[in-house]
Short mmCIF file of N, CA and C in Angstrom, two decimals:
data_model
loop_
_atom_site.label_atom_id
_atom_site.label_comp_id
_atom_site.label_asym_id
_atom_site.label_seq_id
_atom_site.Cartn_x
_atom_site.Cartn_y
_atom_site.Cartn_z
N MET A 1 38.12 18.90 -1.97
CA MET A 1 39.19 17.94 -1.90
C MET A 1 40.09 18.31 -0.73
N ASN A 2 40.42 17.35 0.08
CA ASN A 2 41.34 17.57 1.18
C ASN A 2 42.77 17.44 0.67
N GLY A 3 43.67 18.16 1.24
CA GLY A 3 45.05 18.10 0.80
C GLY A 3 46.00 18.08 1.97
N VAL A 4 47.24 17.81 1.67
CA VAL A 4 48.32 17.84 2.65
C VAL A 4 49.49 18.58 2.02
N ASN A 5 50.33 19.12 2.85
CA ASN A 5 51.52 19.79 2.37
C ASN A 5 52.62 18.77 2.13
N VAL A 6 53.29 18.91 1.00
CA VAL A 6 54.44 18.05 0.69
C VAL A 6 55.55 18.90 0.11
N LEU A 7 56.76 18.44 0.25
CA LEU A 7 57.89 19.11 -0.36
C LEU A 7 58.13 18.52 -1.74
N VAL A 8 58.23 19.39 -2.73
CA VAL A 8 58.47 18.98 -4.10
C VAL A 8 59.68 19.75 -4.60
N GLU A 9 60.53 19.09 -5.36
CA GLU A 9 61.70 19.77 -5.90
C GLU A 9 61.26 20.96 -6.74
N LYS A 10 62.01 22.04 -6.65
CA LYS A 10 61.65 23.30 -7.33
C LYS A 10 61.51 23.12 -8.83
N ASP A 11 62.42 22.39 -9.46
CA ASP A 11 62.32 22.22 -10.91
C ASP A 11 61.08 21.43 -11.31
N LEU A 12 60.69 20.45 -10.50
CA LEU A 12 59.47 19.70 -10.77
C LEU A 12 58.24 20.59 -10.61
N PHE A 13 58.23 21.41 -9.56
CA PHE A 13 57.12 22.34 -9.35
C PHE A 13 57.02 23.33 -10.50
N ASP A 14 58.17 23.87 -10.92
CA ASP A 14 58.17 24.83 -12.02
C ASP A 14 57.66 24.20 -13.32
N SER A 15 58.05 22.96 -13.56
CA SER A 15 57.56 22.24 -14.74
C SER A 15 56.05 22.03 -14.66
N ALA A 16 55.58 21.67 -13.47
CA ALA A 16 54.14 21.46 -13.27
C ALA A 16 53.38 22.77 -13.44
N ALA A 17 53.95 23.86 -12.97
CA ALA A 17 53.29 25.16 -13.11
C ALA A 17 53.17 25.54 -14.58
N ALA A 18 54.24 25.33 -15.35
CA ALA A 18 54.22 25.67 -16.78
C ALA A 18 53.25 24.76 -17.54
N GLU A 19 53.33 23.46 -17.30
CA GLU A 19 52.44 22.51 -17.97
C GLU A 19 50.99 22.75 -17.56
N GLY A 20 50.78 23.00 -16.29
CA GLY A 20 49.44 23.26 -15.79
C GLY A 20 48.84 24.51 -16.41
N LYS A 21 49.65 25.56 -16.51
CA LYS A 21 49.15 26.81 -17.10
C LYS A 21 48.70 26.58 -18.54
N ALA A 22 49.46 25.79 -19.28
CA ALA A 22 49.12 25.51 -20.67
C ALA A 22 47.83 24.70 -20.78
N ASN A 23 47.48 23.98 -19.71
CA ASN A 23 46.29 23.14 -19.72
C ASN A 23 45.21 23.62 -18.75
N PHE A 24 45.34 24.88 -18.32
CA PHE A 24 44.34 25.50 -17.43
C PHE A 24 44.20 24.75 -16.10
N ARG A 25 45.35 24.31 -15.55
CA ARG A 25 45.39 23.67 -14.24
C ARG A 25 46.40 24.41 -13.38
N SER A 26 46.21 24.33 -12.08
CA SER A 26 47.21 24.86 -11.16
C SER A 26 48.39 23.88 -11.13
N ALA A 27 49.48 24.33 -10.54
CA ALA A 27 50.64 23.44 -10.39
C ALA A 27 50.25 22.21 -9.55
N ALA A 28 49.46 22.43 -8.49
CA ALA A 28 49.04 21.31 -7.64
C ALA A 28 48.17 20.33 -8.43
N GLN A 29 47.26 20.85 -9.24
CA GLN A 29 46.42 19.96 -10.05
C GLN A 29 47.26 19.17 -11.05
N GLN A 30 48.26 19.81 -11.63
CA GLN A 30 49.13 19.14 -12.59
C GLN A 30 49.95 18.05 -11.89
N LEU A 31 50.49 18.36 -10.72
CA LEU A 31 51.26 17.35 -9.98
C LEU A 31 50.37 16.17 -9.60
N ASN A 32 49.13 16.43 -9.22
CA ASN A 32 48.21 15.35 -8.90
C ASN A 32 47.94 14.49 -10.12
N LEU A 33 47.76 15.12 -11.28
CA LEU A 33 47.52 14.35 -12.50
C LEU A 33 48.74 13.48 -12.82
N TRP A 34 49.93 14.06 -12.76
CA TRP A 34 51.13 13.28 -13.02
C TRP A 34 51.25 12.11 -12.05
N ALA A 35 50.93 12.34 -10.80
CA ALA A 35 51.00 11.26 -9.80
C ALA A 35 50.00 10.16 -10.12
N LYS A 36 48.79 10.54 -10.52
CA LYS A 36 47.77 9.54 -10.86
C LYS A 36 48.17 8.74 -12.09
N VAL A 37 48.72 9.43 -13.09
CA VAL A 37 49.18 8.74 -14.30
C VAL A 37 50.29 7.75 -13.94
N GLY A 38 51.25 8.20 -13.15
CA GLY A 38 52.36 7.32 -12.76
C GLY A 38 51.89 6.13 -11.93
N LYS A 39 51.01 6.38 -10.99
CA LYS A 39 50.49 5.30 -10.14
C LYS A 39 49.74 4.28 -10.99
N THR A 40 48.90 4.77 -11.88
CA THR A 40 48.13 3.87 -12.74
C THR A 40 49.03 3.11 -13.70
N ALA A 41 50.06 3.78 -14.22
CA ALA A 41 50.99 3.12 -15.14
C ALA A 41 51.76 2.00 -14.43
N LEU A 42 52.17 2.25 -13.21
CA LEU A 42 52.89 1.21 -12.46
C LEU A 42 51.99 0.01 -12.16
N ALA A 43 50.71 0.28 -11.93
CA ALA A 43 49.77 -0.80 -11.63
C ALA A 43 49.33 -1.54 -12.90
N ASN A 44 49.52 -0.91 -14.06
CA ASN A 44 49.09 -1.48 -15.34
C ASN A 44 50.19 -1.34 -16.39
N PRO A 45 51.30 -2.05 -16.24
CA PRO A 45 52.45 -1.83 -17.12
C PRO A 45 52.21 -2.17 -18.59
N ASP A 46 51.14 -2.91 -18.89
CA ASP A 46 50.87 -3.26 -20.29
C ASP A 46 50.10 -2.18 -21.04
N LEU A 47 49.58 -1.18 -20.31
CA LEU A 47 48.82 -0.11 -20.96
C LEU A 47 49.74 1.02 -21.39
N PRO A 48 49.52 1.57 -22.58
CA PRO A 48 50.31 2.73 -23.01
C PRO A 48 50.02 3.94 -22.11
N ILE A 49 51.04 4.72 -21.84
CA ILE A 49 50.89 5.91 -21.02
C ILE A 49 49.85 6.86 -21.61
N SER A 50 49.85 6.99 -22.93
CA SER A 50 48.89 7.89 -23.56
C SER A 50 47.45 7.45 -23.30
N PHE A 51 47.21 6.14 -23.28
CA PHE A 51 45.87 5.63 -22.98
C PHE A 51 45.49 5.96 -21.54
N ILE A 52 46.42 5.77 -20.63
CA ILE A 52 46.17 6.07 -19.21
C ILE A 52 45.87 7.55 -19.05
N TYR A 53 46.70 8.40 -19.64
CA TYR A 53 46.52 9.85 -19.55
C TYR A 53 45.15 10.26 -20.10
N ASP A 54 44.84 9.79 -21.31
CA ASP A 54 43.57 10.17 -21.94
C ASP A 54 42.37 9.68 -21.12
N THR A 55 42.47 8.50 -20.54
CA THR A 55 41.38 7.96 -19.74
C THR A 55 41.18 8.78 -18.48
N LEU A 56 42.26 9.15 -17.80
CA LEU A 56 42.13 9.97 -16.60
C LEU A 56 41.58 11.35 -16.91
N ILE A 57 41.99 11.93 -18.03
CA ILE A 57 41.46 13.23 -18.44
C ILE A 57 39.97 13.11 -18.73
N ALA A 58 39.58 12.06 -19.43
CA ALA A 58 38.17 11.86 -19.77
C ALA A 58 37.31 11.70 -18.51
N LYS A 59 37.86 11.04 -17.50
CA LYS A 59 37.10 10.86 -16.26
C LYS A 59 36.84 12.19 -15.56
N GLU A 60 37.68 13.19 -15.80
CA GLU A 60 37.52 14.50 -15.16
C GLU A 60 36.50 15.38 -15.89
N GLN A 61 36.15 15.02 -17.11
CA GLN A 61 35.24 15.84 -17.90
C GLN A 61 33.82 15.74 -17.35
N PRO A 62 33.05 16.82 -17.49
CA PRO A 62 31.66 16.77 -17.05
C PRO A 62 30.90 15.69 -17.83
N LYS A 63 30.00 15.04 -17.15
CA LYS A 63 29.23 13.96 -17.78
C LYS A 63 28.10 14.56 -18.60
N GLU A 64 27.93 14.05 -19.82
CA GLU A 64 26.83 14.46 -20.67
C GLU A 64 25.92 13.27 -20.85
N ILE A 65 24.66 13.48 -20.61
CA ILE A 65 23.69 12.39 -20.78
C ILE A 65 23.23 12.41 -22.22
N PHE A 66 23.37 11.26 -22.87
CA PHE A 66 22.96 11.13 -24.26
C PHE A 66 21.57 10.52 -24.28
N GLU A 67 20.67 11.16 -24.99
CA GLU A 67 19.32 10.64 -25.11
C GLU A 67 19.07 10.24 -26.56
N PHE A 68 18.61 9.02 -26.74
CA PHE A 68 18.29 8.54 -28.07
C PHE A 68 16.98 9.14 -28.54
N GLU A 69 16.93 9.45 -29.83
CA GLU A 69 15.67 9.93 -30.40
C GLU A 69 14.75 8.75 -30.61
N GLU A 70 13.47 8.99 -30.41
CA GLU A 70 12.51 7.90 -30.60
C GLU A 70 11.88 7.97 -31.95
#
């Protein structure tokens, strides 16, 4: 993933670092997730935030191929 440097308020970074640590993400990964949730929420105001969050988290999970038994 390519990245760019941005200035983030210290308290926001500290919150992202704490939240990220609890969820096994870096502060940068947590800030990216929050940004994606916010962007998606603004584009889809009728969707609950929890649905948006859960959907974005699910998209990050490794794909498992399900095979039907014959």
